[in-house]
PDB file of C-alpha atoms in Angstrom:
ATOM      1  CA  UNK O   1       0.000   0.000   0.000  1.00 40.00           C
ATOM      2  CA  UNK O   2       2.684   2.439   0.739  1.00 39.00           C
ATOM      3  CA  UNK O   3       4.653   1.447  -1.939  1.00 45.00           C
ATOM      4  CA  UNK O   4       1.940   2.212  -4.427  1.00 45.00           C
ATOM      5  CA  UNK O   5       1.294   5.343  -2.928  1.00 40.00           C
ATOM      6  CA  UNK O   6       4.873   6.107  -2.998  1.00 44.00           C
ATOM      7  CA  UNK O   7       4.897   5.610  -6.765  1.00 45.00           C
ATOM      8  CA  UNK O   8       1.569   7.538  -7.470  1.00 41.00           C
ATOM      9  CA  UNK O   9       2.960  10.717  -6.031  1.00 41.00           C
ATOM     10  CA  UNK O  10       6.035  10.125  -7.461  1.00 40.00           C
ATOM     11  CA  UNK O  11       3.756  10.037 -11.208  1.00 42.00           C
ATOM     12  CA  UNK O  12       2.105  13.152  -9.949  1.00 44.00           C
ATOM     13  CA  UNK O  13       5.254  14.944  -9.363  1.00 42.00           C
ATOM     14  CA  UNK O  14       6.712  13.954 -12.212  1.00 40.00           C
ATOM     15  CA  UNK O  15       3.812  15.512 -14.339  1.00 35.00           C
ATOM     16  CA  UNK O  16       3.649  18.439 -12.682  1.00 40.00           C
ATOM     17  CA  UNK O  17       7.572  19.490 -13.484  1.00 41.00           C
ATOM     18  CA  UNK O  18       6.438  18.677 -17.107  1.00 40.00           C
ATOM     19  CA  UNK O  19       4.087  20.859 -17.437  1.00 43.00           C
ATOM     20  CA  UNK O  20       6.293  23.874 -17.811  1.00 43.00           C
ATOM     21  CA  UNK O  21       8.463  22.298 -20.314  1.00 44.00           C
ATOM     22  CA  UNK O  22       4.531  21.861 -22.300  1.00 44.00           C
ATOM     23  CA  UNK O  23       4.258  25.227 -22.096  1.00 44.00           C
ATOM     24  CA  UNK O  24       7.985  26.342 -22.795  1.00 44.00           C
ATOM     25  CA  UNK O  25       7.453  24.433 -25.881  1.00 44.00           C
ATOM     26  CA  UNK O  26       3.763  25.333 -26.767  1.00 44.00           C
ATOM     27  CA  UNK O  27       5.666  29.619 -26.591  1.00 40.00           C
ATOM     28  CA  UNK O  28       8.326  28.292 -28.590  1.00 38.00           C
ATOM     29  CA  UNK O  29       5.901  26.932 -31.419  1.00 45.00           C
ATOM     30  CA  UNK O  30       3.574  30.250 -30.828  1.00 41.00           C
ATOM     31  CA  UNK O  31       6.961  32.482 -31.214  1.00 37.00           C
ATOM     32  CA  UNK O  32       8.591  30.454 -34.359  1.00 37.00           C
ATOM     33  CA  UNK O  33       4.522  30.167 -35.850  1.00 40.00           C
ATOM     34  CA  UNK O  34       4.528  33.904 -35.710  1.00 38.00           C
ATOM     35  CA  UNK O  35       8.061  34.344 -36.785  1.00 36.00           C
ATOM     36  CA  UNK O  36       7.478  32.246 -39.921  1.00 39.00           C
ATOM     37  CA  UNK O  37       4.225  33.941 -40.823  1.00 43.00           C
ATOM     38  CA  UNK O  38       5.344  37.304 -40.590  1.00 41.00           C
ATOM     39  CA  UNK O  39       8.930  36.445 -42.569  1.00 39.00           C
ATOM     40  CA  UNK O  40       7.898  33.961 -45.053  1.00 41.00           C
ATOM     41  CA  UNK O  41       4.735  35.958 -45.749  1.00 43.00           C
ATOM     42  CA  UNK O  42       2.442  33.277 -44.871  1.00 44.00           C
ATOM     43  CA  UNK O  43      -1.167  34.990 -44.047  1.00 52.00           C
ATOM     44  CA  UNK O  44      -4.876  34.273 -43.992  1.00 66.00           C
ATOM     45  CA  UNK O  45      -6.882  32.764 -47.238  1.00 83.00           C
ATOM     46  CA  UNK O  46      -8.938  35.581 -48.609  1.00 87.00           C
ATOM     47  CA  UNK O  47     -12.090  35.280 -49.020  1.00 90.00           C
ATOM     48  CA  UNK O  48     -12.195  36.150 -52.454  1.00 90.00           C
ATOM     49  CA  UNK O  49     -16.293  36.555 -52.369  1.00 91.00           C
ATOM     50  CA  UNK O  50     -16.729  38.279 -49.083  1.00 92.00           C
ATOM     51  CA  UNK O  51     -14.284  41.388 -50.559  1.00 92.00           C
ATOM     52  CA  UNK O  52     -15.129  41.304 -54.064  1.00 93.00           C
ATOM     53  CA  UNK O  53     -18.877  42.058 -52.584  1.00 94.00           C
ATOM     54  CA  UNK O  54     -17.381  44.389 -49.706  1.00 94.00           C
ATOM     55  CA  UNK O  55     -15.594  46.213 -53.347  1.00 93.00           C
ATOM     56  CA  UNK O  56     -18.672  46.447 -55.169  1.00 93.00           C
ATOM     57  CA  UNK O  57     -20.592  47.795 -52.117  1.00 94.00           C
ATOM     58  CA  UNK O  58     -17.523  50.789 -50.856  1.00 93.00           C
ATOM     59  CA  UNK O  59     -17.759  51.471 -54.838  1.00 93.00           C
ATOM     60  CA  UNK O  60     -21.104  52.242 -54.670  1.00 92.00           C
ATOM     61  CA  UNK O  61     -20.650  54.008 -51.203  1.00 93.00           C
ATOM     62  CA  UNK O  62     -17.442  56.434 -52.394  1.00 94.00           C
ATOM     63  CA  UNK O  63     -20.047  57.792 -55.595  1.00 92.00           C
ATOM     64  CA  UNK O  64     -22.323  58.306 -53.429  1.00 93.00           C
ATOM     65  CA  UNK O  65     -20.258  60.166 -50.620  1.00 93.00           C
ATOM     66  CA  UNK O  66     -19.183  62.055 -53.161  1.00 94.00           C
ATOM     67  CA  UNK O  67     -21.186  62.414 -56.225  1.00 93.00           C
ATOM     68  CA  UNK O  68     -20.095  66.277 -56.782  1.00 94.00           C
ATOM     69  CA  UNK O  69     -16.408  65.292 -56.738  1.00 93.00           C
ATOM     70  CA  UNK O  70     -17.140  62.238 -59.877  1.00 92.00           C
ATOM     71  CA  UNK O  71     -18.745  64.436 -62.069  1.00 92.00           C
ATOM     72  CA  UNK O  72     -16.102  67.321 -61.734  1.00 93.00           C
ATOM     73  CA  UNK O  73     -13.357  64.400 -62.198  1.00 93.00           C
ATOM     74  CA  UNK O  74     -15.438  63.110 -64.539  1.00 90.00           C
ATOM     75  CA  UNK O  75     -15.983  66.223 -66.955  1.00 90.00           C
ATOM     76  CA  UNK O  76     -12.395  67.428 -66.382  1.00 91.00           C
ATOM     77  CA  UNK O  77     -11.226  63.952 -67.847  1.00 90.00           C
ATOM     78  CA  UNK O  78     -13.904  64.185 -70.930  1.00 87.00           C
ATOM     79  CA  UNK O  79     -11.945  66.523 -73.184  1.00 86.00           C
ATOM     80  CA  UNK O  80      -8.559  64.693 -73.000  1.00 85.00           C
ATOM     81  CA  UNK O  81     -11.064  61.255 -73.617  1.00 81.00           C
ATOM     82  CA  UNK O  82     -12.493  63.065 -76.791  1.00 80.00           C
ATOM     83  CA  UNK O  83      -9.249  63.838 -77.924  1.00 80.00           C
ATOM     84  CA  UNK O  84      -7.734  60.525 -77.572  1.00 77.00           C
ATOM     85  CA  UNK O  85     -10.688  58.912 -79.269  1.00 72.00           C
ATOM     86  CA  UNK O  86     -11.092  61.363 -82.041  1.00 69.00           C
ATOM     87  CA  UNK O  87      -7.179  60.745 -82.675  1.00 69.00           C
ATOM     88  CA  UNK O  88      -7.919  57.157 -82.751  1.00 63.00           C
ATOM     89  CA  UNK O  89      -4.568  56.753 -79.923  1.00 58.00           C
ATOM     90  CA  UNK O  90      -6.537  53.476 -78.275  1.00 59.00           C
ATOM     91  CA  UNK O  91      -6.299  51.813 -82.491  1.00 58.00           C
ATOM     92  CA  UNK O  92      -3.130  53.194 -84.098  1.00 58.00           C
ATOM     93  CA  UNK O  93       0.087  51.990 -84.185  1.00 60.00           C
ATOM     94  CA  UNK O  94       2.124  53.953 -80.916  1.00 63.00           C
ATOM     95  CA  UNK O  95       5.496  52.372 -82.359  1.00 64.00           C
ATOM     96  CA  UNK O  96       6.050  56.201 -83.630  1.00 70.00           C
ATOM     97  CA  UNK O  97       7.865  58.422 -81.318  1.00 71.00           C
ATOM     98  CA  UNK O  98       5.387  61.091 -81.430  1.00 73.00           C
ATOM     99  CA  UNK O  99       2.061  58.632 -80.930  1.00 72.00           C
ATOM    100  CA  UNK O 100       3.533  57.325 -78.322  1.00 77.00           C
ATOM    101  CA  UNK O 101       4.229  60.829 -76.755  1.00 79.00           C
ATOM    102  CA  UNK O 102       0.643  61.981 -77.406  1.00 82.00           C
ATOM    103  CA  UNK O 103      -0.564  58.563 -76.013  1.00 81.00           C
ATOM    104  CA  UNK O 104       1.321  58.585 -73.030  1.00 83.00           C
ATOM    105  CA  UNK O 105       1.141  62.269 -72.129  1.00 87.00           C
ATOM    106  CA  UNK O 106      -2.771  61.922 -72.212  1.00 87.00           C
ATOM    107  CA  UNK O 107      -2.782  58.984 -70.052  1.00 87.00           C
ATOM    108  CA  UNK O 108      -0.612  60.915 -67.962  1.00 91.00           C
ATOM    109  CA  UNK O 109      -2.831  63.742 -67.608  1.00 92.00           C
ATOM    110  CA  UNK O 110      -5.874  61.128 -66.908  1.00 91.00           C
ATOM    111  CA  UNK O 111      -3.912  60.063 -63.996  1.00 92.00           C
ATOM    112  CA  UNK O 112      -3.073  63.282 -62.491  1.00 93.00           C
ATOM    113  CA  UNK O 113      -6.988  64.135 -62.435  1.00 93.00           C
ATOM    114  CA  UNK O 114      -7.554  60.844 -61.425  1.00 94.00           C
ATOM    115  CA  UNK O 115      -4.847  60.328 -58.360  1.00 94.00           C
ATOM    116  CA  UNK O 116      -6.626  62.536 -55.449  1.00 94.00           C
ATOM    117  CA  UNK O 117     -10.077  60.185 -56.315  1.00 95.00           C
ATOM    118  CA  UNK O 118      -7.955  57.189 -56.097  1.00 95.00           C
ATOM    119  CA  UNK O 119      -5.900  58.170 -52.373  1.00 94.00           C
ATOM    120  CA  UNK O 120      -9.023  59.601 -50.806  1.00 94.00           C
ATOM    121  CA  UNK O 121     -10.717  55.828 -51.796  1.00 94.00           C
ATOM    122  CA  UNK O 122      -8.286  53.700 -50.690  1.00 94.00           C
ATOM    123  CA  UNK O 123      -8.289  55.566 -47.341  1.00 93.00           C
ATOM    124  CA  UNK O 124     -11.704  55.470 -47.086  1.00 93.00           C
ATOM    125  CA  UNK O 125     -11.822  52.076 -47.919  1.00 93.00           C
ATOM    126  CA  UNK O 126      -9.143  50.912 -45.097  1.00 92.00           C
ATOM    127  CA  UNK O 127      -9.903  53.158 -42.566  1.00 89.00           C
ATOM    128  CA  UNK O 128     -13.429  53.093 -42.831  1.00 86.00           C
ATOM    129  CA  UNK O 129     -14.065  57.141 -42.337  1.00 87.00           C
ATOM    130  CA  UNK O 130     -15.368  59.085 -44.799  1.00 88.00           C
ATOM    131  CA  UNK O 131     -11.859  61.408 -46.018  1.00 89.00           C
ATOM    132  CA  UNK O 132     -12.792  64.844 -47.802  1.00 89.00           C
ATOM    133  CA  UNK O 133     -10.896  66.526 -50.789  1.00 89.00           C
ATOM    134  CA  UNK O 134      -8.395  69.453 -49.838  1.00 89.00           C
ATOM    135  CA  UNK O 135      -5.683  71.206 -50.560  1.00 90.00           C
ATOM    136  CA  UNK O 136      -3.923  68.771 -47.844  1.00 89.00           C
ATOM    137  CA  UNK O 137      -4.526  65.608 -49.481  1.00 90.00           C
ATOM    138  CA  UNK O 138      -3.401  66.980 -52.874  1.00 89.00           C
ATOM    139  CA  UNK O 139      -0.037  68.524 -52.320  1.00 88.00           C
ATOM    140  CA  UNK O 140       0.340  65.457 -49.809  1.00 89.00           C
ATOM    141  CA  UNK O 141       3.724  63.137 -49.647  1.00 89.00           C
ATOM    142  CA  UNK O 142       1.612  60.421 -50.016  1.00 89.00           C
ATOM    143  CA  UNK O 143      -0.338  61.261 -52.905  1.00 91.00           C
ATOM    144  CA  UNK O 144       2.817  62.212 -54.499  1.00 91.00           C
ATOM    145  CA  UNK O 145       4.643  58.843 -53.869  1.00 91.00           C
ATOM    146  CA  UNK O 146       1.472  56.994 -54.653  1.00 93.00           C
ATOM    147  CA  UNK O 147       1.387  58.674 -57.799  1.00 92.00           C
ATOM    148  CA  UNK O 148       5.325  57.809 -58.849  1.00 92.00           C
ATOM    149  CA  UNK O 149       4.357  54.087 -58.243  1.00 91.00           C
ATOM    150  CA  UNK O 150       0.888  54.689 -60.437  1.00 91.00           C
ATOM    151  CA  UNK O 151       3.143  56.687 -63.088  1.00 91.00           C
ATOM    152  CA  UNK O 152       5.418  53.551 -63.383  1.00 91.00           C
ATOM    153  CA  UNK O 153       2.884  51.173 -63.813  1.00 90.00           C
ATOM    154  CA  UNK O 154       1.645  53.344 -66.894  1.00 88.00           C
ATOM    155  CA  UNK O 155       4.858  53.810 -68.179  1.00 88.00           C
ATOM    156  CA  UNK O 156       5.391  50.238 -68.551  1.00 90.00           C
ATOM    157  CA  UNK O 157       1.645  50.020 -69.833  1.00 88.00           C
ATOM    158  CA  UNK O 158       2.797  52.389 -72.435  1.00 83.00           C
ATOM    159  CA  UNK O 159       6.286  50.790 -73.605  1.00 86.00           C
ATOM    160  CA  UNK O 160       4.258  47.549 -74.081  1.00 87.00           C
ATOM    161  CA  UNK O 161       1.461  48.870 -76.377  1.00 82.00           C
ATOM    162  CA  UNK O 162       4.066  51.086 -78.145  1.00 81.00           C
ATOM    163  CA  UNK O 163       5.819  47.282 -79.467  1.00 84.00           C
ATOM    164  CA  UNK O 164       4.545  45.841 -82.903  1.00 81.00           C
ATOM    165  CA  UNK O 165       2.115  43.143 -82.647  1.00 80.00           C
ATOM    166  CA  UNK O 166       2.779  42.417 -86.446  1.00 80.00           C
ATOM    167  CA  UNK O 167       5.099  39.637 -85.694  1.00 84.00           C
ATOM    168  CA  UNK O 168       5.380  36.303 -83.718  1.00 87.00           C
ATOM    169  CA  UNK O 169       7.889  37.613 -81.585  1.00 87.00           C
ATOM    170  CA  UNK O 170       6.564  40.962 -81.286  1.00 85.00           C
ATOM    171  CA  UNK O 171       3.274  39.481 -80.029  1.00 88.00           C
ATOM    172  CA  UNK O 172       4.790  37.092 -77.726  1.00 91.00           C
ATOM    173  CA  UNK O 173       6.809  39.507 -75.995  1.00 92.00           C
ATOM    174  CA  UNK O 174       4.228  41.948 -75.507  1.00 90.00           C
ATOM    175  CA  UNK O 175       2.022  38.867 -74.084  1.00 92.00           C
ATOM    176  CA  UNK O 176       4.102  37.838 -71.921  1.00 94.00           C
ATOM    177  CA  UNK O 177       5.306  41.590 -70.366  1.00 93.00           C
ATOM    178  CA  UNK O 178       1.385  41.684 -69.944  1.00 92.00           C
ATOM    179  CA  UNK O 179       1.170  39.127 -67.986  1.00 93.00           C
ATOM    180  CA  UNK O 180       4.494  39.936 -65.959  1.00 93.00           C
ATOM    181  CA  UNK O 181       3.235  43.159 -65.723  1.00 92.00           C
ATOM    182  CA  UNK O 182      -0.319  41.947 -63.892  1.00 91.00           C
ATOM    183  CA  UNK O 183       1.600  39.274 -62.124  1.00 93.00           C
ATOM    184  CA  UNK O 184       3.748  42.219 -60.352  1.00 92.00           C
ATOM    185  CA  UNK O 185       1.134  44.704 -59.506  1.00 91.00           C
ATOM    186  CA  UNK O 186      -0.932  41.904 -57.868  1.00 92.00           C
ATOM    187  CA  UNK O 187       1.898  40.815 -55.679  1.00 92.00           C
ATOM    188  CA  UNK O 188       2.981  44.502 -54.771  1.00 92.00           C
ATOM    189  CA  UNK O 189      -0.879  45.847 -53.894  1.00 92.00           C
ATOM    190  CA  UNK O 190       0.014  46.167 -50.499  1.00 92.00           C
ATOM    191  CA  UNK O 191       2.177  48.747 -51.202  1.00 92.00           C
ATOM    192  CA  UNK O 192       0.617  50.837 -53.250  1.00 91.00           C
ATOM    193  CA  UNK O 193      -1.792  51.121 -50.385  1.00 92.00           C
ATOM    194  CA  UNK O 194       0.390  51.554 -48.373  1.00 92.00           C
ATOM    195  CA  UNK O 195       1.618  54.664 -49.876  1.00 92.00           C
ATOM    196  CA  UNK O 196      -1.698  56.151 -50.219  1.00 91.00           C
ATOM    197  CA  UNK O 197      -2.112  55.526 -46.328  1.00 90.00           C
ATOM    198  CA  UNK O 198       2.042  57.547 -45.733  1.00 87.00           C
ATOM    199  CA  UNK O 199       3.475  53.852 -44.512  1.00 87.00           C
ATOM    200  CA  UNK O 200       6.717  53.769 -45.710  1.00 85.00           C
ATOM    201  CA  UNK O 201       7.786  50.539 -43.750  1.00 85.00           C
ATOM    202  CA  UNK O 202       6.167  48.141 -46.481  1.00 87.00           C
ATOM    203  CA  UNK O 203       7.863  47.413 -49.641  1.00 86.00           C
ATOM    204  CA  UNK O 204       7.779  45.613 -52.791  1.00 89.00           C
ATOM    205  CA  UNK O 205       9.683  43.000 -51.031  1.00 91.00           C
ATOM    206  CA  UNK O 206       7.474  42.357 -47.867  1.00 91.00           C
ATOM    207  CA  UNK O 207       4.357  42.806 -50.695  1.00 92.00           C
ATOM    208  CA  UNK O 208       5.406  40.266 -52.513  1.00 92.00           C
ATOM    209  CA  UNK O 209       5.981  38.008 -49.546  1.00 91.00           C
ATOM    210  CA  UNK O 210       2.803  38.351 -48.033  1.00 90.00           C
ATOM    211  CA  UNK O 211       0.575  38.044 -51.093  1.00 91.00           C
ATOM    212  CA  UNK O 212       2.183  34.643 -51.187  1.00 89.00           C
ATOM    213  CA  UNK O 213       0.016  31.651 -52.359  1.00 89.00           C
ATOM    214  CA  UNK O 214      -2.690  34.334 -53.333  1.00 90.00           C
ATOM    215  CA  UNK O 215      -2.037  35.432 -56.673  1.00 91.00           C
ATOM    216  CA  UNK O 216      -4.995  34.233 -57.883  1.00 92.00           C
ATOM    217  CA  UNK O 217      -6.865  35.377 -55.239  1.00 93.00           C
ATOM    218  CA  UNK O 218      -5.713  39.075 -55.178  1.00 93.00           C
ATOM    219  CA  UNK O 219      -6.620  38.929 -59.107  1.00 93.00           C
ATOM    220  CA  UNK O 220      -9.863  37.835 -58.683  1.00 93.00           C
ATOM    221  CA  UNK O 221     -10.710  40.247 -56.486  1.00 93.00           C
ATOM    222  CA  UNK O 222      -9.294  42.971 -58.714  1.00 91.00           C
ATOM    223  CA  UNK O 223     -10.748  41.604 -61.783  1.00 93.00           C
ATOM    224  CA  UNK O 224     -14.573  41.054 -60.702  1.00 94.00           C
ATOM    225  CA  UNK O 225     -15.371  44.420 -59.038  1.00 93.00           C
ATOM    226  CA  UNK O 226     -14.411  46.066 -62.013  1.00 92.00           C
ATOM    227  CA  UNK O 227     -16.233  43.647 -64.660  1.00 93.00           C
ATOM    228  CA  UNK O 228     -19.361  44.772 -62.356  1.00 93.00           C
ATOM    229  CA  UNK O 229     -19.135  47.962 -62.606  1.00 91.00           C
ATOM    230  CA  UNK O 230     -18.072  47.708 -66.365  1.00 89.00           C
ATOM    231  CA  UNK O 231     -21.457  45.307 -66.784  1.00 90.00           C
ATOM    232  CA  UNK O 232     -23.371  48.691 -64.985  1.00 89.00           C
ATOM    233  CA  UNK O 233     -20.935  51.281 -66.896  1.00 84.00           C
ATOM    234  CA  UNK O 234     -21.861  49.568 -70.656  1.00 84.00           C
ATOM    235  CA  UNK O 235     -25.425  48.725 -69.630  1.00 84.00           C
ATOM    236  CA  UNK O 236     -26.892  51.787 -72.034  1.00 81.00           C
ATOM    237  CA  UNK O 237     -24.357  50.689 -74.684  1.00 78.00           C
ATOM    238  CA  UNK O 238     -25.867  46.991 -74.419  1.00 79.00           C
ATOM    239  CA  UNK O 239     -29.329  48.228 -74.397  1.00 81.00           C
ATOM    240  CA  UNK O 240     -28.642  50.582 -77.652  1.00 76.00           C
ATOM    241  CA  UNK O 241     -27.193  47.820 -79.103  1.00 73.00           C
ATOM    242  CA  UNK O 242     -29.864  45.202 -78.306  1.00 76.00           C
ATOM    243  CA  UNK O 243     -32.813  48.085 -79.628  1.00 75.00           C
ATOM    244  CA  UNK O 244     -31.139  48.645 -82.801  1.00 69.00           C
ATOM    245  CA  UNK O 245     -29.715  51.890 -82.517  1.00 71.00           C
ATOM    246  CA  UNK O 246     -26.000  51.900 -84.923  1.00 68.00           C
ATOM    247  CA  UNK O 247     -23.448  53.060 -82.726  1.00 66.00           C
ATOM    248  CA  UNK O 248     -20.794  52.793 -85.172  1.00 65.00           C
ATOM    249  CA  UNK O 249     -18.549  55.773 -86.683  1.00 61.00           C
ATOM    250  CA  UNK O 250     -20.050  56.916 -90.457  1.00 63.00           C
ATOM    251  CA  UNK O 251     -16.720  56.993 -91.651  1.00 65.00           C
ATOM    252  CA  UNK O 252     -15.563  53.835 -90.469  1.00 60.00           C
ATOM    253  CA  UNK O 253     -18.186  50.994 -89.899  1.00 57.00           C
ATOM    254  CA  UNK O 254     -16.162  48.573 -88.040  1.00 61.00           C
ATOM    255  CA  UNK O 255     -15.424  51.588 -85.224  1.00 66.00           C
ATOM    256  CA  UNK O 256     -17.891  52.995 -82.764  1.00 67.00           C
ATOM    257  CA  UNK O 257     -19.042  56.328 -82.890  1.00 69.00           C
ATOM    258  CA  UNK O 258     -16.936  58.797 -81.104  1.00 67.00           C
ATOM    259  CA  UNK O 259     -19.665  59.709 -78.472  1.00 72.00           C
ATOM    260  CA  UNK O 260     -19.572  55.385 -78.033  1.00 75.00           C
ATOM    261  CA  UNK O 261     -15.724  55.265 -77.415  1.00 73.00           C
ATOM    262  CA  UNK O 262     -15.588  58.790 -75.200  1.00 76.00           C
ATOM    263  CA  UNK O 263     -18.060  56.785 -73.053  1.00 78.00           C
ATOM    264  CA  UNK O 264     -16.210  53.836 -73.456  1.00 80.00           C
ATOM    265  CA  UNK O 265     -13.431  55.852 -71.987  1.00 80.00           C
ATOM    266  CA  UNK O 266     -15.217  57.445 -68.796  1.00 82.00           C
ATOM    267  CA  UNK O 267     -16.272  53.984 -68.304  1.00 87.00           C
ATOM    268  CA  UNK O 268     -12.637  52.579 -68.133  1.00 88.00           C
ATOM    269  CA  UNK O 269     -11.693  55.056 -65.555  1.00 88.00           C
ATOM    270  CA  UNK O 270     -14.468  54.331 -63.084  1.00 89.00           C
ATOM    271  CA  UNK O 271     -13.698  50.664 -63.924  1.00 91.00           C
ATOM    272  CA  UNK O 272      -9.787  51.414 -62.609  1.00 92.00           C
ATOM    273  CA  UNK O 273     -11.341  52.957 -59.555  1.00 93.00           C
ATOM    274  CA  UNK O 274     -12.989  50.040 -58.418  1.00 93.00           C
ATOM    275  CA  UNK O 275      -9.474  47.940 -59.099  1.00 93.00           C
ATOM    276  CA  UNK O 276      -8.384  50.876 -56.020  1.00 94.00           C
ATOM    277  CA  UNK O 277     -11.019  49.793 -53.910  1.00 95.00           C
ATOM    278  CA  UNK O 278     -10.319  46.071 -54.156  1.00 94.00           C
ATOM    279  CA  UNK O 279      -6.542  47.142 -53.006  1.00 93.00           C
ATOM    280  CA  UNK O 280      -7.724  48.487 -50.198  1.00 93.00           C
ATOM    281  CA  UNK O 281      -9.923  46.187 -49.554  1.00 93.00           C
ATOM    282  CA  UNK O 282      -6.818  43.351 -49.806  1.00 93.00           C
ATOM    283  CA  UNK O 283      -4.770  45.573 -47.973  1.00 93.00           C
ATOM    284  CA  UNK O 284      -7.589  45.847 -44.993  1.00 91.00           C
ATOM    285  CA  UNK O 285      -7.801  42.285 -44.722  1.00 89.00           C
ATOM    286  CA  UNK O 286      -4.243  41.210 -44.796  1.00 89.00           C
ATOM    287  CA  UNK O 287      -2.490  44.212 -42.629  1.00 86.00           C
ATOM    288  CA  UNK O 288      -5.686  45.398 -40.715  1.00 79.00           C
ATOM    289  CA  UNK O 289      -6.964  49.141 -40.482  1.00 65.00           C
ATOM    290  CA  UNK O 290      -5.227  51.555 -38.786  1.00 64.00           C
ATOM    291  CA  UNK O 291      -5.599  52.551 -35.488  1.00 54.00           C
ATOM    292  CA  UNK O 292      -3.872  56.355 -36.646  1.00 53.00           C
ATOM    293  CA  UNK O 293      -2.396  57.565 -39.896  1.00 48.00           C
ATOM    294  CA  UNK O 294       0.862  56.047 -39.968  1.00 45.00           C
ATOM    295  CA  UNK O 295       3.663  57.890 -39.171  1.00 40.00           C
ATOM    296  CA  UNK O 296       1.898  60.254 -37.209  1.00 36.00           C
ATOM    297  CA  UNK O 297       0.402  62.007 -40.796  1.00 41.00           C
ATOM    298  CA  UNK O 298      -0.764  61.071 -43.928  1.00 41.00           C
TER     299      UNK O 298
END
């Protein structure tokens, strides 16, 4: 009897100076779990549903926040769109120095008239407040380093259509730069976010790392947003179409009209600001809104 009592406290000791080694080693997994995550870039699944509806819906909310501020983007845009239609930019061949100029300096000016619409959204979209237009947000750092990584991603946009499509090479290379090109922004949407938020502590580097194993994720939830709103953008075009009405240019049958590709146009741009919103909306659910602006300002 006592020696079986001996031995059962003996058991119980023994399990009792275990249990901090369990729980030494249960922190160590918790630290190096953590450690691996955070340097290997290994993050939640997205949910590529949940956002893409969450993107449709802060869409709809930022046009209607602001309704005054997308028709004065969106008439200040309309003469550059009705010169680059009724130039023909989008069909002729950009190999030329000077198309290529006029092509890219147009898109260029888009942009700039575009970039405050695009910070203010993916700020709204991440922190979830409703951010106003001013002088502030305009002449900001942020807007102006958000706008040097939007700049590149044109220029590159630009060199691409400005290569001849005539040949096999030709069109191989420029299919394949597309799809580099996609591949890239994709993987480095956190920072472009990040930019438009004035965090300068995430790079193309931790971007890329943790986007990992969601490529096609992040795409999806660029691409469907914006074939949405294109599907609500084209819906009088469709319905023209389907009543009859001929939409296409008298001089040249096989083009629209240019009223058709200005809208066409407008369309597109509203299209890329949706693409913003699903960044944001990526960047929300992978870094998590900010308590503050980072770095103490935007």
């Amino acid at each position: 009897m006592l020696r079986a009592l001996g031995s059962k406290r003996c058991s119980n000791t023994s399990l009792e100076k275990t249990k901090p080694t369990a729980r030494g080693c249960i922190f160590v997994r918790c630290v190096l779990f953590t450690f691996l995550r955070n340097g290997m870039g290994v993050s939640v699944k997205i949910p590529v549903l949940s956002v893409v509806r969450r993107a449709c819906r802060n869409t709809l909310r930022f046009a209607t926040r602001h309704p005054a501020l997308l028709l004065t983007t969106l008439a200040l845009s309309m003469p550059f769109e009705i010169v680059r239609s009724a130039w023909g930019l989008d069909e002729i061949d950009r190999s030329s120095a000077s198309a290529f100029g006029m092509s890219w300096l147009l898109s260029a000016i888009l942009l700039v008239i575009w970039l405050p619409v695009f910070v203010m959204a993916v700020r709204e979209t991440v922190c979830s407040e409703i951010v106003s237009l001013s002088p502030r947000l305009i002449l900001s750092v942020s807007t102006y380093r958000y706008g040097l990584c939007a700049f590149a991603v044109l220029l590159i946009s630009e060199l691409l259509a400005a290569i001849p499509t005539g040949s096999f090479a030709g069109a191989s290379f420029v299919f394949v730069g597309s799809i580099a090109l996609c591949f890239i922004i994709v993987r480095t949407t956190l920072t472009c976010s990040a930019l438009a938020l004035g965090r300068l502590d995430l790079g193309l580097v931790q971007s890329y790392r943790r986007t990992a194993g969601q490529t096609l994720r992040v795409s999806a939830v660029a691409i469907l947003p914006m074939i949405i709103v294109g599907l609500i953008g084209f819906a009088p075009i469709i319905v023209a179409v389907l009543a009859g009405f001929d939409l296409a240019d008298p001089e040249n049958a096989k083009e629209p009209a240019l009223p058709t590709r200005v809208g066409l146009g407008v369309v597109s741009q509203v299209m890329a600001l949706s693409i913003v919103i699903a960044g944001g909306e990526v960047y929300r659910l992978i870094e998590g809104a900010p308590a503050e602006p980072q770095n103490g300002r935007y």
